[in-house]
mmCIF file of C-alpha atoms in Angstrom:
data_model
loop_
_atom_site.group_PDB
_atom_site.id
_atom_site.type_symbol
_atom_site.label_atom_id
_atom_site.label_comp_id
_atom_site.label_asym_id
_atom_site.label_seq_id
_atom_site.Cartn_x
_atom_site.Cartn_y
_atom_site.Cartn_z
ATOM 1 C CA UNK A 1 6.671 -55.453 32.120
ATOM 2 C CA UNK A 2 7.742 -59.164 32.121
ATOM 3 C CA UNK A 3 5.694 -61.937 32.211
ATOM 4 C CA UNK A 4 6.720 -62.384 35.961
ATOM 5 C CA UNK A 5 5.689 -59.122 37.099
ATOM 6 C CA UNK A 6 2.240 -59.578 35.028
ATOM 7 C CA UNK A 7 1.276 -62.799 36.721
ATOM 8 C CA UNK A 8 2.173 -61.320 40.111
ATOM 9 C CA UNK A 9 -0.337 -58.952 39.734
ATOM 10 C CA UNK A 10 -2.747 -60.918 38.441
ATOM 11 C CA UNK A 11 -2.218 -63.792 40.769
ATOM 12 C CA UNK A 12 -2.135 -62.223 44.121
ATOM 13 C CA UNK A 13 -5.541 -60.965 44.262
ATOM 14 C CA UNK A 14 -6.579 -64.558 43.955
ATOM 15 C CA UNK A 15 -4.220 -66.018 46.626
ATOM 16 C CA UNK A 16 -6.130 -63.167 48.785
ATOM 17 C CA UNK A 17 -9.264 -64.310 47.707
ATOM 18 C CA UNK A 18 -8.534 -67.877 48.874
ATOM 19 C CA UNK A 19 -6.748 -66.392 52.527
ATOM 20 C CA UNK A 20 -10.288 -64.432 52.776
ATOM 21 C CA UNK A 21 -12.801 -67.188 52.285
ATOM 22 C CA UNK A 22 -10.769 -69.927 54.551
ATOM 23 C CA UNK A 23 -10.837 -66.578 57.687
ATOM 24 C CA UNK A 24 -14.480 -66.238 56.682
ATOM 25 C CA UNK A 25 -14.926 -70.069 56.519
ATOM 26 C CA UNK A 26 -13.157 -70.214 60.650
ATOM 27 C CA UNK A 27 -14.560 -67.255 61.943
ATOM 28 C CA UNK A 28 -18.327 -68.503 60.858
ATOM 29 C CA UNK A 29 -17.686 -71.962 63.152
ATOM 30 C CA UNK A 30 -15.962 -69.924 65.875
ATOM 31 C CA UNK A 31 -17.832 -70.346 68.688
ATOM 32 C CA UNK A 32 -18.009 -67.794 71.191
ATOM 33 C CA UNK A 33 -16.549 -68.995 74.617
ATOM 34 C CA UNK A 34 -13.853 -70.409 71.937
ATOM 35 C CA UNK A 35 -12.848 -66.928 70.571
ATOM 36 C CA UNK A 36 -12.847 -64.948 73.791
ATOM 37 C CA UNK A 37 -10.567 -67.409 75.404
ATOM 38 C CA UNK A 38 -8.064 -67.349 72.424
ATOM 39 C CA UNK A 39 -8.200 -63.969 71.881
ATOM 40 C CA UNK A 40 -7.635 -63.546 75.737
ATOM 41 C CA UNK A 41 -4.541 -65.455 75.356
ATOM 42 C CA UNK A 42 -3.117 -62.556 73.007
ATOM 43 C CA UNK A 43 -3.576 -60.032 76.056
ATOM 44 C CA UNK A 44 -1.279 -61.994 78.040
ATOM 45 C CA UNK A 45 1.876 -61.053 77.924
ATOM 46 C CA UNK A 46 1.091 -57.115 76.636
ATOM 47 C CA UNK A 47 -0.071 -56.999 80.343
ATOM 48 C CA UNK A 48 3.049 -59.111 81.645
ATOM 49 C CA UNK A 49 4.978 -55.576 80.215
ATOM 50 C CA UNK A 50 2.994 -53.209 81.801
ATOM 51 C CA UNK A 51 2.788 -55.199 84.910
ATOM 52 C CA UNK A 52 6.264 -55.623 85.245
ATOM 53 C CA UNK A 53 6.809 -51.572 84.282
ATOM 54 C CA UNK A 54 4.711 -50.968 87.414
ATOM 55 C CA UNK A 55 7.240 -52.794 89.122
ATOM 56 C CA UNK A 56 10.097 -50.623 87.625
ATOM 57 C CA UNK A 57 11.302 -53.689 85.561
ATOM 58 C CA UNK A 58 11.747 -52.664 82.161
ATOM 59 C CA UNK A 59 15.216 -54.870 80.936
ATOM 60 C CA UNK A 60 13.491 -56.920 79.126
ATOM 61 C CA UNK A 61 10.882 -55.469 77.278
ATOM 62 C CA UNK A 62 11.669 -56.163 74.293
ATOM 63 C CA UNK A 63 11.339 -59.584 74.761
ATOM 64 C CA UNK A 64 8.071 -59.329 76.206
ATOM 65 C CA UNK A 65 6.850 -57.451 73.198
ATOM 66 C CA UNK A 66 8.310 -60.427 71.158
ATOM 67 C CA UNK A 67 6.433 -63.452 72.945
ATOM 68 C CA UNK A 68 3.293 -61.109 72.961
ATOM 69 C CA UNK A 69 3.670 -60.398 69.057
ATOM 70 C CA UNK A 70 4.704 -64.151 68.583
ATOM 71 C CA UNK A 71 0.972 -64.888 70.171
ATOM 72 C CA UNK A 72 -0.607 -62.534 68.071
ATOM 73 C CA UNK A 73 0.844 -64.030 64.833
ATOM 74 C CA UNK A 74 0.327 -67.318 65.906
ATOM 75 C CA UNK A 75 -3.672 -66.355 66.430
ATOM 76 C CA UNK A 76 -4.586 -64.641 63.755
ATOM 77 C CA UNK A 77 -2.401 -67.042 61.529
ATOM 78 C CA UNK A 78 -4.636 -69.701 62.683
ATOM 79 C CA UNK A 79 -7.682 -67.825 61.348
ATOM 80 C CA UNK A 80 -6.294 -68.251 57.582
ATOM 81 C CA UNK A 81 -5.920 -72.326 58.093
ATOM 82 C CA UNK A 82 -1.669 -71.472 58.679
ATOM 83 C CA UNK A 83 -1.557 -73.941 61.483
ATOM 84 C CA UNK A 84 1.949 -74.733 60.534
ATOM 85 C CA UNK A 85 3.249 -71.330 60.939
ATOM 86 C CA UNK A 86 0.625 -70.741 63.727
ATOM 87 C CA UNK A 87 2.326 -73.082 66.445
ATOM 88 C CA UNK A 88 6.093 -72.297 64.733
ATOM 89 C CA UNK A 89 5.551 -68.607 66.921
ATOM 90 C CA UNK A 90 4.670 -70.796 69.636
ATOM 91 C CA UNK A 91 7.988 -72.398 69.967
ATOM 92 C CA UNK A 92 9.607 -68.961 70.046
ATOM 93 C CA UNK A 93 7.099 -68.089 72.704
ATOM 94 C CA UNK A 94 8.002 -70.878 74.772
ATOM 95 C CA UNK A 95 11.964 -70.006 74.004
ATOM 96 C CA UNK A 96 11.406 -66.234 75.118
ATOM 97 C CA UNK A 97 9.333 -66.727 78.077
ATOM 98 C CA UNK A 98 11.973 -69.112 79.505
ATOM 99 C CA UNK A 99 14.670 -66.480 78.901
ATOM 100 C CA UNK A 100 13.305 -64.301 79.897
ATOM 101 C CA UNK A 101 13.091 -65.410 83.419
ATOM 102 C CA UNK A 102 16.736 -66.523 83.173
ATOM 103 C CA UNK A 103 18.077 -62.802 82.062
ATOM 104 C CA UNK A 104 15.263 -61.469 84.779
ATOM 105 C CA UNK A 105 18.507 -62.421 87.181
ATOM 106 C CA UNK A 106 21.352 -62.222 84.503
ATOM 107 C CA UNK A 107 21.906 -58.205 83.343
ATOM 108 C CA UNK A 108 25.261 -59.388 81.565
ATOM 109 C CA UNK A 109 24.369 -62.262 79.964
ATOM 110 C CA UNK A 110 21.192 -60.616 78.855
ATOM 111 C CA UNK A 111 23.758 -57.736 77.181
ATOM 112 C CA UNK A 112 25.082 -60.225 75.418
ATOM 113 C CA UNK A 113 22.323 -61.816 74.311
ATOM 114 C CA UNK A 114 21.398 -58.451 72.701
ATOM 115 C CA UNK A 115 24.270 -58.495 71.243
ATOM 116 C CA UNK A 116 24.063 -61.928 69.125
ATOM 117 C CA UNK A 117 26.938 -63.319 71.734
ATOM 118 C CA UNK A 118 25.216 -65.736 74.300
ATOM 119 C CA UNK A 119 23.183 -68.336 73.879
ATOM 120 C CA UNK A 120 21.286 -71.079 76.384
ATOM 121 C CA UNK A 121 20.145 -74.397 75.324
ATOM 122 C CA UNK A 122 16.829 -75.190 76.195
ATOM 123 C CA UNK A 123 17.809 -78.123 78.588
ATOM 124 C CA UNK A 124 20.260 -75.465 80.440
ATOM 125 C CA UNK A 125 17.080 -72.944 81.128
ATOM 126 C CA UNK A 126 14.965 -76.122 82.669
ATOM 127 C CA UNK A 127 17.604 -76.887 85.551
ATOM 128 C CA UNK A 128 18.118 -73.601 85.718
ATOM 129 C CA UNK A 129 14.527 -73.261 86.325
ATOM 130 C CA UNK A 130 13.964 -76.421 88.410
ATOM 131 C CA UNK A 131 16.308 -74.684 91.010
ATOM 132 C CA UNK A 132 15.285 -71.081 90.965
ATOM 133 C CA UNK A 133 14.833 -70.311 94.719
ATOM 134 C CA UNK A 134 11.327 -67.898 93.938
ATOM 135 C CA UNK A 135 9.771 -71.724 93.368
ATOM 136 C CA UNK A 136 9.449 -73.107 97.227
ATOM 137 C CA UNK A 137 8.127 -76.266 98.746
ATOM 138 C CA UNK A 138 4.990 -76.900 96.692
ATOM 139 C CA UNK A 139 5.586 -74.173 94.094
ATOM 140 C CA UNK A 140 8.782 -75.899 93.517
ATOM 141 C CA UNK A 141 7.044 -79.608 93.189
ATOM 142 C CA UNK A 142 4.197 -78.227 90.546
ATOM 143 C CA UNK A 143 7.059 -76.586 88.688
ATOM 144 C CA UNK A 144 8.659 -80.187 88.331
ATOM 145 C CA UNK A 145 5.330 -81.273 86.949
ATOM 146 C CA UNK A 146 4.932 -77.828 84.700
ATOM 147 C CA UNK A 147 8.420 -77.669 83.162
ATOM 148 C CA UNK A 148 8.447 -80.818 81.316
ATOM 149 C CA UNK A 149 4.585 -80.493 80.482
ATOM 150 C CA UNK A 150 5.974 -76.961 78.614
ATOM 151 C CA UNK A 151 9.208 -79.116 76.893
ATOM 152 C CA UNK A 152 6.832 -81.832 75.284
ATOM 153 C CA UNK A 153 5.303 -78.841 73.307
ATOM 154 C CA UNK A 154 8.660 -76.920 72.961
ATOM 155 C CA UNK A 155 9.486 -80.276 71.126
ATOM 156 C CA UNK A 156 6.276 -80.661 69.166
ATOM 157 C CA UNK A 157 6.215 -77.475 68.068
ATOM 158 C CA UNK A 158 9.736 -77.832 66.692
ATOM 159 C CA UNK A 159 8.816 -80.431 64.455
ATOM 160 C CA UNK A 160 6.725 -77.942 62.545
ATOM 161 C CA UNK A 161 9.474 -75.392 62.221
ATOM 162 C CA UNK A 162 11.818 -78.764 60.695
ATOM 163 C CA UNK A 163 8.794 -80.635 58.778
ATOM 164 C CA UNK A 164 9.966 -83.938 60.698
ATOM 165 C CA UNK A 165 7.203 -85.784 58.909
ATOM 166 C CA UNK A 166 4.190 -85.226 56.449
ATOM 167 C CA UNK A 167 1.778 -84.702 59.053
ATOM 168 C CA UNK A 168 3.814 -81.738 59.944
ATOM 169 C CA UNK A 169 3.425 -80.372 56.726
ATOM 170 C CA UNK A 170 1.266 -77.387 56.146
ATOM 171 C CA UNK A 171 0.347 -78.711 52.419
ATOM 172 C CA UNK A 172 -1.096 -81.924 54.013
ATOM 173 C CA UNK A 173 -3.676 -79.402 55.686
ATOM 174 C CA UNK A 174 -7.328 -80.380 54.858
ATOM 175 C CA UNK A 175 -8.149 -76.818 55.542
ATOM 176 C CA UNK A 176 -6.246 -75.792 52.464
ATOM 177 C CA UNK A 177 -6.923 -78.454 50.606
ATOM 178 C CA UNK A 178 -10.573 -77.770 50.512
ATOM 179 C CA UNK A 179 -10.747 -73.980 51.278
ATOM 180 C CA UNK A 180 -13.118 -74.484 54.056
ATOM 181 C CA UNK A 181 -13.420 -74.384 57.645
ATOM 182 C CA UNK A 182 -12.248 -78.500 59.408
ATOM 183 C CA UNK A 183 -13.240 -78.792 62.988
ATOM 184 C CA UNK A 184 -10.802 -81.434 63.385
ATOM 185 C CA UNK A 185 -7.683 -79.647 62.249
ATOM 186 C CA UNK A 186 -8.899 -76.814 64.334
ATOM 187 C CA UNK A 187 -9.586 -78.096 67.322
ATOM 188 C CA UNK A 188 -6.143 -79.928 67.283
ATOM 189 C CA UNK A 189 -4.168 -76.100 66.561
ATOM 190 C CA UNK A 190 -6.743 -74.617 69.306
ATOM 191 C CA UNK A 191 -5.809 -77.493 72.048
ATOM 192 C CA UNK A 192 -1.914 -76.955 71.758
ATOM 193 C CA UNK A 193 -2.312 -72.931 71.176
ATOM 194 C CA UNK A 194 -4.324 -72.762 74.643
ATOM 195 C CA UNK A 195 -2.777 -75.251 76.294
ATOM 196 C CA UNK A 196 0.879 -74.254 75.471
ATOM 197 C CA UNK A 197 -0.027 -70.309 76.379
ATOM 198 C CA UNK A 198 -1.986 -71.559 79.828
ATOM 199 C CA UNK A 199 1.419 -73.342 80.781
ATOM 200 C CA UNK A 200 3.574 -70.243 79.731
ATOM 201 C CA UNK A 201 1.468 -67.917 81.984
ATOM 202 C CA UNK A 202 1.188 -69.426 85.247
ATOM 203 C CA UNK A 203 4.717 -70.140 84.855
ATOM 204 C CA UNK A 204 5.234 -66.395 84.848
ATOM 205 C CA UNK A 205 2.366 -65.994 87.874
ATOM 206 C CA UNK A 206 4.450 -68.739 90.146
ATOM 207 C CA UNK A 207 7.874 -66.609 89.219
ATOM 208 C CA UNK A 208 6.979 -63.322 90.457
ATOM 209 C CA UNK A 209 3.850 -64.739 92.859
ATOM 210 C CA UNK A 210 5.632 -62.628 95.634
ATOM 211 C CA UNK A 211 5.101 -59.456 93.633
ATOM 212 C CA UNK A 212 1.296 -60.526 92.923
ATOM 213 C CA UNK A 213 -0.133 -58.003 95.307
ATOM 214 C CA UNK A 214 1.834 -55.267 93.461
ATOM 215 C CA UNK A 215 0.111 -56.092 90.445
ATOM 216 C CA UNK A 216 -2.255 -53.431 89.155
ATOM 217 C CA UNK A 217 -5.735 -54.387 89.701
ATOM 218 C CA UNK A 218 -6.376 -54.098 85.837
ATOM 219 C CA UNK A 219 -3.542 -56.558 84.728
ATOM 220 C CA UNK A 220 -3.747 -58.843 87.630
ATOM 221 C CA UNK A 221 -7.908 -59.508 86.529
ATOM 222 C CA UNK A 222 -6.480 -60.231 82.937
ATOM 223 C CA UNK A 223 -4.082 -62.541 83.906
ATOM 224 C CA UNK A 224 -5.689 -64.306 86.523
ATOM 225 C CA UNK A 225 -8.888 -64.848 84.071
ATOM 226 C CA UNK A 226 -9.807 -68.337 83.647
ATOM 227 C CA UNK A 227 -6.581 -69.569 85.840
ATOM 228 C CA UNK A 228 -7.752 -72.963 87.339
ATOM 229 C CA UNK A 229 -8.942 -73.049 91.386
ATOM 230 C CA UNK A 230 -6.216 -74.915 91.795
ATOM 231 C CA UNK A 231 -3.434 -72.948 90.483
ATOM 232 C CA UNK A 232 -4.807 -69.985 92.113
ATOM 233 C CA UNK A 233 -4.405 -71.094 95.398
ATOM 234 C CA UNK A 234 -1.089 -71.842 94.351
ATOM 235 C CA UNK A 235 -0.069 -68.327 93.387
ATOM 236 C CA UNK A 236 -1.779 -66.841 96.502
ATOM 237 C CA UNK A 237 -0.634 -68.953 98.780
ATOM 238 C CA UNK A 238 2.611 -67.283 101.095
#
């Protein structure tokens, strides 16, 4: 056995040991009404798939399974400290949801997409977006306000995937640094992980707000919970 493969095994139980008392560190300062909204957020978009099955929509699937397994990562990455990583998934969450809506009315460019042969910039999937006819009159006036809300953290949250600076860095996190819960660098990840999911959702509850009352009473309580007065009376409004 080389020295390689002998350090490996004696190392990793340690780098565990430091993962475990950082998620023990978190989850002893996570308060309560804190967890249940976060974890809430990972519900999201499982329920977006089953909602939209109801409504016999099932081409895109996969990609719903994606942004919900992208907020799942990017959760319980956030309980070991990894806020880096954490709000990387986000920007893929951000990059699927938008697609997904585009490909909800494109079947062959979503084909090719599957196929590794399309591709939409970012910018592209805002106008398109900014013109989609299901956004009327005031729908259409809070989704001018909405969309470029959801590209300041689309562009935030790629300066973690490219490091653009140290404070982007995940070794210039205190949390690691000092193996030990920092309110601070928490509530910062927690602010942007709600925030960016809260945007992504009702974005998804204006798009298909004249399929609402199809919704099954189940999913349309999960993702209605905790959606602003406001907002509500946006999405019910005909």
């Amino acid at each position: 056995m080389s020295i390689y493969l002998t350090n490996a095994k004696t190392d990793l139980p340690l780098y565990k040991q430091d993962f475990m008392y950082i998620w023990d560190s978190i989850n002893q300062n996570y308060a309560n009404d804190s967890l249940e909204q976060n974890y809430h957020h990972t519900l999201l978009f499982k329920n977006w798939k089953n909602t939209l099955n109801h409504l016999k929509y099932y081409d895109c699937d996969r990609i719903l399974e994606e942004i919900h397994q992208d907020i799942n990562a990017s959760f319980y990455l956030s309980n070991y400290g990894l806020f880096r990583t954490s709000l990387m998934h986000l920007r893929s969450a951000i990059e699927l949801t938008m697609q997904l809506l585009y490909f909800h009315d494109h079947k062959i460019e979503y084909l090719q997409w599957s196929e590794g042969e399309f591709l939409i910039k970012h910018a592209d999937l805002i106008k398109y977006l900014e013109k989609h006819p299901n956004f009327k009159d005031n729908v259409q006036e809070e989704i001018k306000k909405m969309l470029p809300q959801i590209t300041k953290y689309w562009k935030e949250f790629s300066k973690y995937i490219h490091a653009e600076a140290p404070k982007y860095f995940h070794s210039d996190n205190q949390t690691h640094k000092i193996k030990t819960f920092n309110q601070a660098e928490f509530n910062q990840w927690e602010a942007k992980f709600q925030k960016s999911i809260y945007l992504l959702n009702k974005l998804m509850l204006l798009f298909f707000k004249n399929d609402f009352n199809k919704f099954p009473n189940t999913q349309r309580e999960i993702l209605m919970w905790k959606v602003k007065k406001s907002d509500q009376q946006l999405i019910l409004k005909n």
